[in-house]
Coordinates of C-alpha atoms and ligand atoms in Angstrom, one line a residue:
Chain A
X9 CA 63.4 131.8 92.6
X10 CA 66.2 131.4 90.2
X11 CA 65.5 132.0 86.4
X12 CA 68.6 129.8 85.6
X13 CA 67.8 126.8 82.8
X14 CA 67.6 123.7 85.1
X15 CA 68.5 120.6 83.8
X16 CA 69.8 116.9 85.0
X17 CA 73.6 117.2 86.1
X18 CA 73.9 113.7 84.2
X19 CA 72.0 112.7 81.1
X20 CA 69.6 109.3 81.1
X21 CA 70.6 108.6 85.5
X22 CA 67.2 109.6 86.7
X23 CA 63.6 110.6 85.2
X24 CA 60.6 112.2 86.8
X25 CA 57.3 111.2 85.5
X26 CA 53.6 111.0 86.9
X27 CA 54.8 108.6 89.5
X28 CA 57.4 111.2 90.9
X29 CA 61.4 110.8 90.6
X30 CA 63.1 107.9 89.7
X31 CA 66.6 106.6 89.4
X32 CA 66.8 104.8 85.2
X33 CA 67.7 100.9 85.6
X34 CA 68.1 98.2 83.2
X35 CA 67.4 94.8 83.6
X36 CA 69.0 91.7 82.2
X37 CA 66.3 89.8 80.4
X38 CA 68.2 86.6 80.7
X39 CA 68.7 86.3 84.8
X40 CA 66.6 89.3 86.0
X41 CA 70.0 91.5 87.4
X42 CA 69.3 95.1 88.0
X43 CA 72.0 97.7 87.1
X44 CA 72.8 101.4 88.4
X45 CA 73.9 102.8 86.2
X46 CA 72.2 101.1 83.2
X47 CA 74.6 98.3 81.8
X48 CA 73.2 97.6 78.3
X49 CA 76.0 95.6 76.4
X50 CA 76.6 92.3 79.1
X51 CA 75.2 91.6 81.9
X52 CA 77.9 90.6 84.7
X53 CA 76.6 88.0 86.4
X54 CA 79.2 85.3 85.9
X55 CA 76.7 82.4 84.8
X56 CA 74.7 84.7 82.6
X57 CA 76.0 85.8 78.9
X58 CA 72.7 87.6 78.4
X59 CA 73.3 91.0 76.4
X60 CA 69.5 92.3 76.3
X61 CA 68.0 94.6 78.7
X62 CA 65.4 96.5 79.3
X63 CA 65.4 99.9 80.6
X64 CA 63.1 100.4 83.5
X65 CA 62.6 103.2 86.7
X66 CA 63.8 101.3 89.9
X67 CA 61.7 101.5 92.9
X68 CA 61.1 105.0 94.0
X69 CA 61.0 103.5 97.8
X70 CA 63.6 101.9 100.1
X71 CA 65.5 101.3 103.4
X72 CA 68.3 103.5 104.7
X73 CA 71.5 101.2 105.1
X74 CA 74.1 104.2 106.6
X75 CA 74.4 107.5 106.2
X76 CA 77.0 110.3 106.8
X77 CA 77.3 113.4 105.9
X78 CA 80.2 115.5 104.3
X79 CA 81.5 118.6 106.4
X80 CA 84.3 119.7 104.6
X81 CA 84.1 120.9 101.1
X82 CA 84.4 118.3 98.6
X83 CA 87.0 118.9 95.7
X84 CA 86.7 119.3 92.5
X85 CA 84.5 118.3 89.7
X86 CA 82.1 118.7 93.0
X87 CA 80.6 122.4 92.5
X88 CA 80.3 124.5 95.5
X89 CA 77.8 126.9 97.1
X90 CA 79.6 130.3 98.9
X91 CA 79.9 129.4 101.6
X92 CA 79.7 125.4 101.2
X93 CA 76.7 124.3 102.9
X94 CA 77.4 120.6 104.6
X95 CA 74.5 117.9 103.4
X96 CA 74.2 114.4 104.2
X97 CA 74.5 111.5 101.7
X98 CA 72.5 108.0 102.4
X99 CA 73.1 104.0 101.0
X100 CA 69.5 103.6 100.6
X101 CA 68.6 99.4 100.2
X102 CA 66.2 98.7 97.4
X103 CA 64.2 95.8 98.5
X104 CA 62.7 94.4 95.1
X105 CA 66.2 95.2 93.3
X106 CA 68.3 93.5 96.3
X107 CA 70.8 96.6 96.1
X108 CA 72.1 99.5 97.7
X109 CA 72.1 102.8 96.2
X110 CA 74.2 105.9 97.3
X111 CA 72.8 109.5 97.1
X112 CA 72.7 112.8 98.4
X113 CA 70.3 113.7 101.1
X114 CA 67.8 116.2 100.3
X115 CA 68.6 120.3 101.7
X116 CA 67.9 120.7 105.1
X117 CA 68.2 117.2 106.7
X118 CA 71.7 116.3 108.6
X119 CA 72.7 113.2 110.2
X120 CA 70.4 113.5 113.5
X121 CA 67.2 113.4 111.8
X122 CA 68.2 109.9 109.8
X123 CA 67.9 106.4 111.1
X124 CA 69.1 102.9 110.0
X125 CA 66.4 101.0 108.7
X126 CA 63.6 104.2 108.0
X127 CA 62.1 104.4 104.6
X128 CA 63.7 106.7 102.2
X129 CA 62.1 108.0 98.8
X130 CA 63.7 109.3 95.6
X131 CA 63.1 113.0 94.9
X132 CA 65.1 115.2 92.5
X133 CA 66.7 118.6 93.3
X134 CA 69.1 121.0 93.2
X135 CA 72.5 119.8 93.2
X136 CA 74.2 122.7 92.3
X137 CA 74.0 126.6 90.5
X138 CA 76.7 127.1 87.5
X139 CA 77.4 130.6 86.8
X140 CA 74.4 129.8 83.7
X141 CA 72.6 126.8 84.6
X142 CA 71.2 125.4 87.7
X143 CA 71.8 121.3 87.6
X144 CA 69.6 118.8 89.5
X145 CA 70.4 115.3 90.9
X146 CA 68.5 112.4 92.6
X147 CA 68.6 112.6 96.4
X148 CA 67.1 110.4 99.3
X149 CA 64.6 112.1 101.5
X150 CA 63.5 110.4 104.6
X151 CA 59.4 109.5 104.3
X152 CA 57.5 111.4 107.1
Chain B
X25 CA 105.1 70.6 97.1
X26 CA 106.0 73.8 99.7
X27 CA 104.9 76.8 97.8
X28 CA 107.2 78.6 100.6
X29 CA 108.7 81.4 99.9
X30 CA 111.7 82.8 102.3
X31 CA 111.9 86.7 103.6
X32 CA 115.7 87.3 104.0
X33 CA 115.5 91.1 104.2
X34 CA 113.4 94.0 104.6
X35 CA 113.4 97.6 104.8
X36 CA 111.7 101.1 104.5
X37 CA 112.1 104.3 103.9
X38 CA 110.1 106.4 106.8
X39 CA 107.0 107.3 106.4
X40 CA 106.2 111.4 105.9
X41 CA 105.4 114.5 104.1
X42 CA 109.3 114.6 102.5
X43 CA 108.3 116.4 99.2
X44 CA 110.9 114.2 97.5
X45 CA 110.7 111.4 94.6
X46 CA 109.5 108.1 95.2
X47 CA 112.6 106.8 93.9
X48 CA 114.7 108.6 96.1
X49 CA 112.4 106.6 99.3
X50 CA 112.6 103.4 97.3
X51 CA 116.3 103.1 96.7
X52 CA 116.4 103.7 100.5
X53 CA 114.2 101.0 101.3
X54 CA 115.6 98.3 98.7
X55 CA 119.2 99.0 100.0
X56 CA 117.9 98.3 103.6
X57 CA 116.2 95.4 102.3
X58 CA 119.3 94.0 100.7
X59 CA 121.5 95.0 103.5
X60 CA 119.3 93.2 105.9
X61 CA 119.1 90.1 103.8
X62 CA 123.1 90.0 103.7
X63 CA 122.8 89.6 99.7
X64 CA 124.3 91.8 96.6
X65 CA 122.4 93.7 94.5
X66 CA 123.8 92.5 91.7
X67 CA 123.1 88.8 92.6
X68 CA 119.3 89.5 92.4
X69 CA 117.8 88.0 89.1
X70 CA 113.8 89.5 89.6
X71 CA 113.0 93.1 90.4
X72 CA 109.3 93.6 91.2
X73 CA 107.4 96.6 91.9
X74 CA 104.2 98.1 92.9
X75 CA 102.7 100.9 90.9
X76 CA 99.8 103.6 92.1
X77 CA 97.6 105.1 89.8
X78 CA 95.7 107.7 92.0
X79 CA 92.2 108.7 90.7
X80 CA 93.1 108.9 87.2
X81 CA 96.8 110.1 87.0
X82 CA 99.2 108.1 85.0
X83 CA 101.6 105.6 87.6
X84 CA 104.6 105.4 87.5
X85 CA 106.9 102.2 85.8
X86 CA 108.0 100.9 89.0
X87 CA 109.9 97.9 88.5
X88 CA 112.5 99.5 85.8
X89 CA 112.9 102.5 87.6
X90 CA 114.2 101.1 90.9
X91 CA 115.8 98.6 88.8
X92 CA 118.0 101.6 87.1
X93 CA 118.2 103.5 90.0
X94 CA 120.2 100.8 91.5
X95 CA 122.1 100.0 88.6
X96 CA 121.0 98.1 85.8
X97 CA 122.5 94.7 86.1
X98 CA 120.5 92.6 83.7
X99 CA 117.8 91.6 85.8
X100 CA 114.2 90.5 85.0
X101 CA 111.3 93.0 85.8
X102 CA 107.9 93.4 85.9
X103 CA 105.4 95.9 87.6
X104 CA 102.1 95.4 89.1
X105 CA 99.2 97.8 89.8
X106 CA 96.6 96.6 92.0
X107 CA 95.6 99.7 93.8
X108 CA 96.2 99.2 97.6
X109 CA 96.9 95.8 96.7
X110 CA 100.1 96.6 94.6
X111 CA 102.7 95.4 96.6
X112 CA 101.0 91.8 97.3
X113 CA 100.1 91.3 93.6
X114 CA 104.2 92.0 93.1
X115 CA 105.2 89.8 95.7
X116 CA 103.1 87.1 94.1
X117 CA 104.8 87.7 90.7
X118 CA 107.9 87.4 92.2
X119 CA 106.9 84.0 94.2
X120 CA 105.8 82.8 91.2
X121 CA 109.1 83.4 89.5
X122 CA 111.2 81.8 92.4
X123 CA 108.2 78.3 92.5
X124 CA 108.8 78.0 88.5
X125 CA 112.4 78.3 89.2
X126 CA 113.1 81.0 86.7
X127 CA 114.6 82.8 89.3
X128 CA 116.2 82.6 93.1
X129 CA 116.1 85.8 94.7
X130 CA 114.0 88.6 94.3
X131 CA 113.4 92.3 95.4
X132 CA 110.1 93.4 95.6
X133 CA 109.1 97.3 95.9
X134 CA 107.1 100.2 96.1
X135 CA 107.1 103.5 96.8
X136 CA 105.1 106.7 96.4
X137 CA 105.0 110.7 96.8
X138 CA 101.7 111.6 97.6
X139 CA 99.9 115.1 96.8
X140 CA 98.6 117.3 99.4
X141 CA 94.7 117.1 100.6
X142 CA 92.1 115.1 99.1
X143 CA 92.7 112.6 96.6
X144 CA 90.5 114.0 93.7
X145 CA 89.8 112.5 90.0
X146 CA 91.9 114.2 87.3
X147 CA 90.2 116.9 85.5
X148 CA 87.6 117.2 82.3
X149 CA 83.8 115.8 82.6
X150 CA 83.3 112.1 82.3
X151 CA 79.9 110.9 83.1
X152 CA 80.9 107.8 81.9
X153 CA 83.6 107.0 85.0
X154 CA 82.1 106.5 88.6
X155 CA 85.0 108.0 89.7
X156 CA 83.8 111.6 88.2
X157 CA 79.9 111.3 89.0
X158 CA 80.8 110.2 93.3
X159 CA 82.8 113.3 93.6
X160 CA 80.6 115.6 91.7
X161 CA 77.9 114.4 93.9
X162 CA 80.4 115.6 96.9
X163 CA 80.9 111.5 98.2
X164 CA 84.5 111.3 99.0
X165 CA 86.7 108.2 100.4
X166 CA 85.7 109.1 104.1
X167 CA 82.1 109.1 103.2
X168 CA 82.1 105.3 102.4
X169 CA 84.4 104.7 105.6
X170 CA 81.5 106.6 107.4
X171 CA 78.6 104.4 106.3
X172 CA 80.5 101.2 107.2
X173 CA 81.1 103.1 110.7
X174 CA 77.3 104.2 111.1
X175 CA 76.5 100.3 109.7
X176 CA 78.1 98.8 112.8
X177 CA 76.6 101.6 115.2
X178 CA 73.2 100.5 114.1
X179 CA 73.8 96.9 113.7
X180 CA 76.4 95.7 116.4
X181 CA 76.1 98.6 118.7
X182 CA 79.6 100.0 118.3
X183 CA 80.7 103.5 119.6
X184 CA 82.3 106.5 118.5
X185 CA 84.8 105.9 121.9
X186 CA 84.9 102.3 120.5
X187 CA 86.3 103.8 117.1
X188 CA 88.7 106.1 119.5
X189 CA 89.8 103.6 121.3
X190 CA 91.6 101.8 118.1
X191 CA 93.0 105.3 117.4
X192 CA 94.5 105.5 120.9
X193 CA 95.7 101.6 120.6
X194 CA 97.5 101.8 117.5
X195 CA 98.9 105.4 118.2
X196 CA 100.3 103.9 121.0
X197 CA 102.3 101.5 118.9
X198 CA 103.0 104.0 116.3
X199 CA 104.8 105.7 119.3
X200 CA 107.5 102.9 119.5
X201 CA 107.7 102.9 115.7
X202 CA 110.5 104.6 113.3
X203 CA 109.2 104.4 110.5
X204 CA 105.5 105.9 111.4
X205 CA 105.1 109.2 110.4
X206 CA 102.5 110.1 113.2
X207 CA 104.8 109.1 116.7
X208 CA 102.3 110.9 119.2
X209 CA 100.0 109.0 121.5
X210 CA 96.8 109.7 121.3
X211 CA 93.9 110.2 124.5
X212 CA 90.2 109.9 123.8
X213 CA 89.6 113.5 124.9
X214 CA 92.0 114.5 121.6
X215 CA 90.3 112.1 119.1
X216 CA 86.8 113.6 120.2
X217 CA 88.3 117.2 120.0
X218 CA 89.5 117.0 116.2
X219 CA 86.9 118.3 113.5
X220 CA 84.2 115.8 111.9
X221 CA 84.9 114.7 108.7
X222 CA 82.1 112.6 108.0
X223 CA 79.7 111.6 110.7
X224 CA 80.3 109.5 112.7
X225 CA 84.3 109.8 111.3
X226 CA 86.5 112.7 112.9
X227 CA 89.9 113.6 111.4
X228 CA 91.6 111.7 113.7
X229 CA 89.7 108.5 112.6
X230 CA 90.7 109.1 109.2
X231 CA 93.9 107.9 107.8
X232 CA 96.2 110.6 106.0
X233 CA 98.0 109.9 102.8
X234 CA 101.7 110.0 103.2
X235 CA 105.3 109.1 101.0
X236 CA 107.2 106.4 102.0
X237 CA 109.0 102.5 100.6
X238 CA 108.9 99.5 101.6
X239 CA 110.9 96.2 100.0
X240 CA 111.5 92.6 100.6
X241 CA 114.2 90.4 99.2
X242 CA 112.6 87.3 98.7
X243 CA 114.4 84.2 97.7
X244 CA 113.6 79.7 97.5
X245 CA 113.7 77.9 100.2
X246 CA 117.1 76.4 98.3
X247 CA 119.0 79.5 97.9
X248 CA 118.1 80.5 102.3
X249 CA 119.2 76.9 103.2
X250 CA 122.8 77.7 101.0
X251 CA 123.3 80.8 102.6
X252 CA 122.3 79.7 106.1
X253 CA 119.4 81.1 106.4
X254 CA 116.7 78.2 107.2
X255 CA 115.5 79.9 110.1
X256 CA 113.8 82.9 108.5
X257 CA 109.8 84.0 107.9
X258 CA 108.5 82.5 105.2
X259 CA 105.3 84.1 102.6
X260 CA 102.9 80.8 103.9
X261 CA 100.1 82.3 101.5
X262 CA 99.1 85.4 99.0
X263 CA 95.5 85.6 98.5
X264 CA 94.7 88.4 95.6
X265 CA 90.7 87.3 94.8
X266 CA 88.8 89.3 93.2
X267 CA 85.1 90.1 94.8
X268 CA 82.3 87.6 93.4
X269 CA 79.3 88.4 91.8
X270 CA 77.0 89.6 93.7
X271 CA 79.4 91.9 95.6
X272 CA 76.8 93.0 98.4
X273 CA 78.6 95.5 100.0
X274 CA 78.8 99.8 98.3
X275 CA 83.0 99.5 97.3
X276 CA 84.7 103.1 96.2
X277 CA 84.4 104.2 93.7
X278 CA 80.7 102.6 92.8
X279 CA 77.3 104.8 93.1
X280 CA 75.6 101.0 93.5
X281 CA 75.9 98.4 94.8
X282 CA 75.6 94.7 92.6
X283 CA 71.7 93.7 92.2
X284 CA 71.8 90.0 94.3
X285 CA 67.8 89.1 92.5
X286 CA 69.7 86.5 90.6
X287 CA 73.5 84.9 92.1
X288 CA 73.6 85.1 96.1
X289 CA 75.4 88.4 98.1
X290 CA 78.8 88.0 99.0
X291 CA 81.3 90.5 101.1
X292 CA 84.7 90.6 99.0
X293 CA 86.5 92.0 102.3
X294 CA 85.6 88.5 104.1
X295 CA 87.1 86.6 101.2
X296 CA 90.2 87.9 100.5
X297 CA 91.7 85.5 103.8
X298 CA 89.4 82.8 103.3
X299 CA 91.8 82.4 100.5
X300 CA 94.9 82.6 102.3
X301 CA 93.9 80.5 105.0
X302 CA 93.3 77.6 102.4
X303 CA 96.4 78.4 100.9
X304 CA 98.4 78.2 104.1
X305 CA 96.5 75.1 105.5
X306 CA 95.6 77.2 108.8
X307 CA 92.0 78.4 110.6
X308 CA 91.9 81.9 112.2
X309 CA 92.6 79.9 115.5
X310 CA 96.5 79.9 114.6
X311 CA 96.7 83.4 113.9
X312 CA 99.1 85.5 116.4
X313 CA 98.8 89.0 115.0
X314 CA 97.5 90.8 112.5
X315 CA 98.4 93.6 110.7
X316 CA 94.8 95.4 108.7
X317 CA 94.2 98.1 106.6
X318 CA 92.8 100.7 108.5
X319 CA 91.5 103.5 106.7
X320 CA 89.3 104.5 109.5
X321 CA 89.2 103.3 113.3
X322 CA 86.0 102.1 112.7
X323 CA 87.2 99.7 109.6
X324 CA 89.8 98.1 112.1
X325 CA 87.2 96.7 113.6
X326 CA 85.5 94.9 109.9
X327 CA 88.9 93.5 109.4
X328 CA 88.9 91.9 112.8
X329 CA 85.7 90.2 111.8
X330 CA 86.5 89.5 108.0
X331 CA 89.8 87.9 109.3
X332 CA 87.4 85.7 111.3
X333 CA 89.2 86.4 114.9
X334 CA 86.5 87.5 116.2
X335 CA 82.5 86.4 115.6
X336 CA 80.5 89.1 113.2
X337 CA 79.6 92.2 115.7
X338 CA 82.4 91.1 117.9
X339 CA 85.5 93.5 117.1
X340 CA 84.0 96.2 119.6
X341 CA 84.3 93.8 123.0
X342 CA 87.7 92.2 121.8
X343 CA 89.1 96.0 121.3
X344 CA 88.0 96.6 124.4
X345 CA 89.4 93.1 126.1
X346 CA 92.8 94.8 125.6
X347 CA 93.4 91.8 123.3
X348 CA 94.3 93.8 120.4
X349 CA 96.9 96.0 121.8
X350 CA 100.7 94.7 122.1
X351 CA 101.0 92.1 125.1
X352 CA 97.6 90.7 124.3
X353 CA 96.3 87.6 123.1
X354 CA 96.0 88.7 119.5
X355 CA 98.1 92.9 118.9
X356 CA 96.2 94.2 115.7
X357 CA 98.7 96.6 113.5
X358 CA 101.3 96.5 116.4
X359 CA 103.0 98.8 113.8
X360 CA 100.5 101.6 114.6
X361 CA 98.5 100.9 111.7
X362 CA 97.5 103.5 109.0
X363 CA 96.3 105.5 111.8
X364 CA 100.5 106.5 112.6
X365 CA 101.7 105.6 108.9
X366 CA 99.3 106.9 106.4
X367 CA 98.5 105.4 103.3
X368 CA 101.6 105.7 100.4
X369 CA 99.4 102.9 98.5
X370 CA 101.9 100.8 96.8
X371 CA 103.9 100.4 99.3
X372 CA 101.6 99.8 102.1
X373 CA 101.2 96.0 101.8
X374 CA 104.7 95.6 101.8
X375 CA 104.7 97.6 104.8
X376 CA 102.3 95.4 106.4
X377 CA 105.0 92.0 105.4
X378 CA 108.1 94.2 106.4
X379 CA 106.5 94.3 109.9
X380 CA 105.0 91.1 110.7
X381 CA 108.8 90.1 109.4
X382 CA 110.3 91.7 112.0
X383 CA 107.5 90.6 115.2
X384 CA 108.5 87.1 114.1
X385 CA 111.9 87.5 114.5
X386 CA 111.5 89.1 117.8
X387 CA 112.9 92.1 116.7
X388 CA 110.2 94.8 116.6
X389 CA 112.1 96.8 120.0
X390 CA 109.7 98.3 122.3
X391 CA 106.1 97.4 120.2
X392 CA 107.1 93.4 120.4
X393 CA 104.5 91.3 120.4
X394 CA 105.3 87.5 122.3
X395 CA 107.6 85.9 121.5
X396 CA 105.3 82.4 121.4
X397 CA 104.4 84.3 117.8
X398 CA 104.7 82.1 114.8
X399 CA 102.1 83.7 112.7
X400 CA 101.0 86.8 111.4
X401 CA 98.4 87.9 108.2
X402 CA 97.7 90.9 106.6
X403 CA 94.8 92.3 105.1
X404 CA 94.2 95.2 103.1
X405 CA 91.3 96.1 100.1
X406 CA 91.9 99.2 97.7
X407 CA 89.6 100.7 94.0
X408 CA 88.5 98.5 91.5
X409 CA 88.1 95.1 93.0
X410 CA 91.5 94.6 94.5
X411 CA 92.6 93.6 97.6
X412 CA 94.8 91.3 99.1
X413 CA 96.0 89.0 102.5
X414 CA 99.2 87.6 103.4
X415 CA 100.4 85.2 105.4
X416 CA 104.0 84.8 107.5
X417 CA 104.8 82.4 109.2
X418 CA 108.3 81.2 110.8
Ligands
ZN512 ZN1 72.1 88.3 83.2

C-alpha cells in the first residue's frame, strides 16, 4: 500500500461516484453532440451554433474498436515506473454517444487477452507514482 | 478553363540522418529543381515553401529563407504549414498564383532536420492541449497506427505477413532509389525479427523520421509552351479538405473521437481524393500508380482503399496479387514509400510529386513503372485536420 496523496492526473476528465468511474461529458443542448473532453463555449457541429451544454458522465460501458499496446517507454510528459512496465491502451466505442474513446488498459491485461468487439468498462487507477503524489487516470478493463 | 499547372523540374536532397540544416538540403534540392527545369533562378517570380511545426516547437519561415539562401532577387513569398500536408497546401498557393496570372513560374519547397527518437510535445504541463494529455497517458504516433492495423485484422482479416509483405514490396523499390535513406531489401523472416512497437506494429512496420528536400518549379501552361516544354507532367488536381463533421475515425492527436448522435460519420482519409478526382474529371479506374503515405505497413493498405482502387477490405488480396509492386497493374510508392524514406514532413508531399514526375516521364531507372503510365495521385494525411492528394498527369 502506498501512503502517497492520490489524486486525478487531470482535473474535471473523469469522476467516480455510486455508479462506479466515469469519463465527464458535455452535451450540446441544441443538437444533442457529445464531447470528450467537455467543449462548453460552441458546439462544432457545422449546422448547429448552440453554445449551452450540459455536463454529464458518459456511459460507463462500451465496445472495444482496436487495441495495442505500448512496449517501449513512452517519452516525456509520460511518467515512468523502474523498470517501465508495458500496458495496453484500447479505442473503446460508446454506443449511446456514437464515439470512440482512447484509454489505457487496466494493470495486468496485454494484447492477448483483448478482443474486437468485447465489452469494455470504465474503471479508474493508478496511472503513475510522483516522487510525492500517486496520480490516477480512467482506463478500459475488459468485462468478465 | 484548364486549371493545369506544368512541372518543369524537380529535385531532392537525399533522404538521411545528415545532422545538417534544412537549408543546406533545401538549396540542394531547389537547385536540382531549377537545373532540371532548364530555368534561372532569378527568372522565378513566386517562391513557396512548406513549414513543420513538430509537437509544439516553433517552424521554421520557409519561404524567405530558401528565398535568401538563394539570393534574394525580388521575388514573391509565402509559406505554408499544414503538417504532413505542407508541401501540397504550398504548391496550391503557388498554382493559385500562376491561374490568377500574378505570376509564371514558381519554386516550391521544403525541407527539414529532424531530432533523434520519438517525436515528443515540448515541455511544461498543459492539460488544456491533447497533444500533452495522449503522451502523458503513454499513446504515441505508433499506437494510433496500431489500432488502425488491429481494426483491419478484426474486420477484413488482414495479417501481420500481409503488413510485411508491403514492407518487403516497397523496400524492394527503395532499393533502386537514390534518394531513400533505407536502400536494403527486406525478407519476411527480418520484418518478423525486429522488436514490437506496438502490437500488432514491429519497428520495421513503423516509419522513421528522417532530413531531407524536395522542390518543384512549377510554371503556366503559357510559359512551358514558350520554352518548349508542352510535353511535360502537369498538377491535374490538389485536394487539401478538411475532415467533416462527424469525423468517425480516432485522428492524432485526439483522446476522442467526434460524437456522430447528431450530423452522419464520415472518414476524412477517404475524402481527401474524392476531392481530387472531381477536380481532375477522373474515377479511380484511370489511376496508373499511386504514391501513399505510409506511416505503417498496415496504413498502406487504408490508402489503397480510401484511394478507391481497391473495394473496402480489399488492399490485403491486391498486395498479395503482386499488383502493387513495380511491373504490376497498379505499383503503390514505387519510390519505396516511407518505409525506405522516412518522414521529413514538409517535404514529403513534394516528394511524393517529384516521383510520380519522374515515372511519367519514364525516367525513374531500374523502379520504372510502364511506360502505358499517364497518371499518378498521391495521398498523404498529417495533425490537426490536414491532409492532402495530388494528382499528375501527362
Ligand atoms: Zn450543437
Amino acid at each position: 500500500m502506498s501512503d502517497k496523496t492520490e489524486r486525478p492526473f487531470l482535473e474535471g476528465w473523469f469522476t467516480r461516484d455510486e455508479a462506479g468511474a466515469a469519463l465527464i461529458g458535455t452535451r450540446c443542448t441544441s443538437c444533442g453532440t457529445y464531447y470528450f473532453p467537455r467543449q462548453t463555449r460552441f458546439c462544432r457541429n457545422p449546422v448547429c451554433e448552440g453554445e449551452q451544454f450540459e455536463e454529464l458522465a458518459l456511459s460507463r460501458h462500451g465496445r472495444l474498436w482496436s487495441y495495442t499496446n505500448a512496449c517501449y517507454q513512452p517519452p516525456e510528459p509520460f511518467i515512468a515506473a523502474e523498470p517501465f512496465e508495458p500496458f495496453a491502451i484500447a479505442a473503446v466505442e460508446l454506443e449511446a454517444e456514437r464515439m470512440i474513446v482512447l484509454g489505457p488498459v487496466v494493470q495486468g491485461v496485454d494484447v492477448d487477452a483483448l478482443q474486437v468487439g468485447m465489452p469494455m468498462e470504465l474503471v479508474i487507477e493508478r496511472l503513475c507514482d510522483t516522487p510525492s503524489e500517486r496520480l490516477l487516470s480512467w482506463k478500459w478493463k475488459p468485462v468478465v | 478553363m484548364s486549371k493545369d499547372i506544368v512541372i518543369l523540374g524537380v529535385g531532392m536532397h537525399p533522404w538521411g540522418k545528415w545532422g545538417r540544416s534544412f537549408i543546406d538540403y533545401g538549396v540542394v534540392a531547389a537547385r536540382a529543381a531549377l537545373k532540371d527545369a532548364g530555368v534561372d533562378w532569378c527568372d522565378v517570380q513566386f517562391v513557396s515553401g512548406a513549414a513543420t511545426i513538430r509537437n509544439g516547437y516553433p517552424g521554421q519561415v520557409s519561404g524567405a529563407t530558401f528565398a535568401q539562401a538563394l539570393g534574394w532577387q525580388g521575388a514573391q513569398v509565402n509559406t505554408s504549414y499544414a503538417a504532413c500536408a505542407s508541401g501540397s497546401q504550398a504548391l496550391a498557393a503557388a498554382r493559385s498564383k500562376i491561374l490568377s496570372g500574378e505570376c509564371e513560374l514558381a519554386l516550391v519547397i521544403g525541407s527539414d532536420t529532424t531530432p533523434k527518437g520519438f517525436l515528443a510535445p515540448a515541455k511544461g504541463e498543459r492539460p488544456d492541449d491533447p497533444d500533452w494529455v495522449r503522451f502523458r497517458l503513454g499513446i504515441t504516433n505508433p499506437s494510433y497506427f496500431a489500432l488502425y492495423a488491429r481494426r483491419r485484422m478484426a474486420l477484413y482479416g488482414d495479417t501481420v505477413d500481409d503488413f510485411a509483405q508491403v514492407k518487403i514490396k516497397n523496400s524492394k523499390h527503395g532499393c533502386e532509389n537514390p534518394n531513400a535513406r533505407y536502400r536494403k531489401c527486406f525478407s519476411a523472416a527480418e520484418v518478423a525479427a525486429s522488436p514490437m512497437v506496438a502490437n500488432p506494429l514491429r519497428l520495421m512496420d513503423i516509419c522513421a523520421t528522417s532530413d531531407g528536400a524536395a522542390a518543384l518549379i512549377v510554371s503556366s501552361v503559357d510559359y512551358a509552351r514558350r520554352i518548349g516544354r508542352t510535353d511535360a507532367p502537369k498538377v491535374a488536381a490538389i485536394s487539401t479538405v478538411t475532415p467533416t463533421f462527424a469525423s468517425s475515425m480516432i485522428e492524432m492527436p485526439d483522446l476522442a473521437t467526434d460524437s456522430a448522435v447528431s450530423a452522419a460519420a464520415h472518414s476524412f482519409r477517404a475524402a481527401l481524393p474524392v476531392k481530387a478526382y472531381e477536380e481532375a474529371g477522373i474515377g479511380p479506374q484511370d489511376i496508373d500508380l499511386a504514391e501513399v503515405y505510409d506511416l505503417s505497413t498496415a496504413l498502406e493498405l487504408d490508402w489503397m482503399e480510401d484511394l478507391q482502387l481497391c473495394a473496402r477490405g480489399e488492399a490485403a488480396a491486391l498486395l498479395r496479387s503482386g499488383a502493387t509492386q513495380v511491373g504490376g497493374r497498379i505499383p503503390v510508392n514505387a519510390s519505396g514509400g516511407l518505409a525506405c524514406f522516412g518522414e521529413a514532413v514538409p517535404a514529403q508531399a513534394l516528394a511524393q510529386v517529384c516521383e510520380l514526375t519522374w515515372q511519367l516521364r519514364g525516367q525513374a531507372g531500374a523502379r520504372q513503372v510502364s511506360a502505358d503510365a499517364k497518371v499518378g495521385i498521391t495521398a498523404n494525411q498529417g495533425l490537426f485536420g490536414h491532409g492532402s492528394s495530388v494528382i499528375v498527369k501527362r
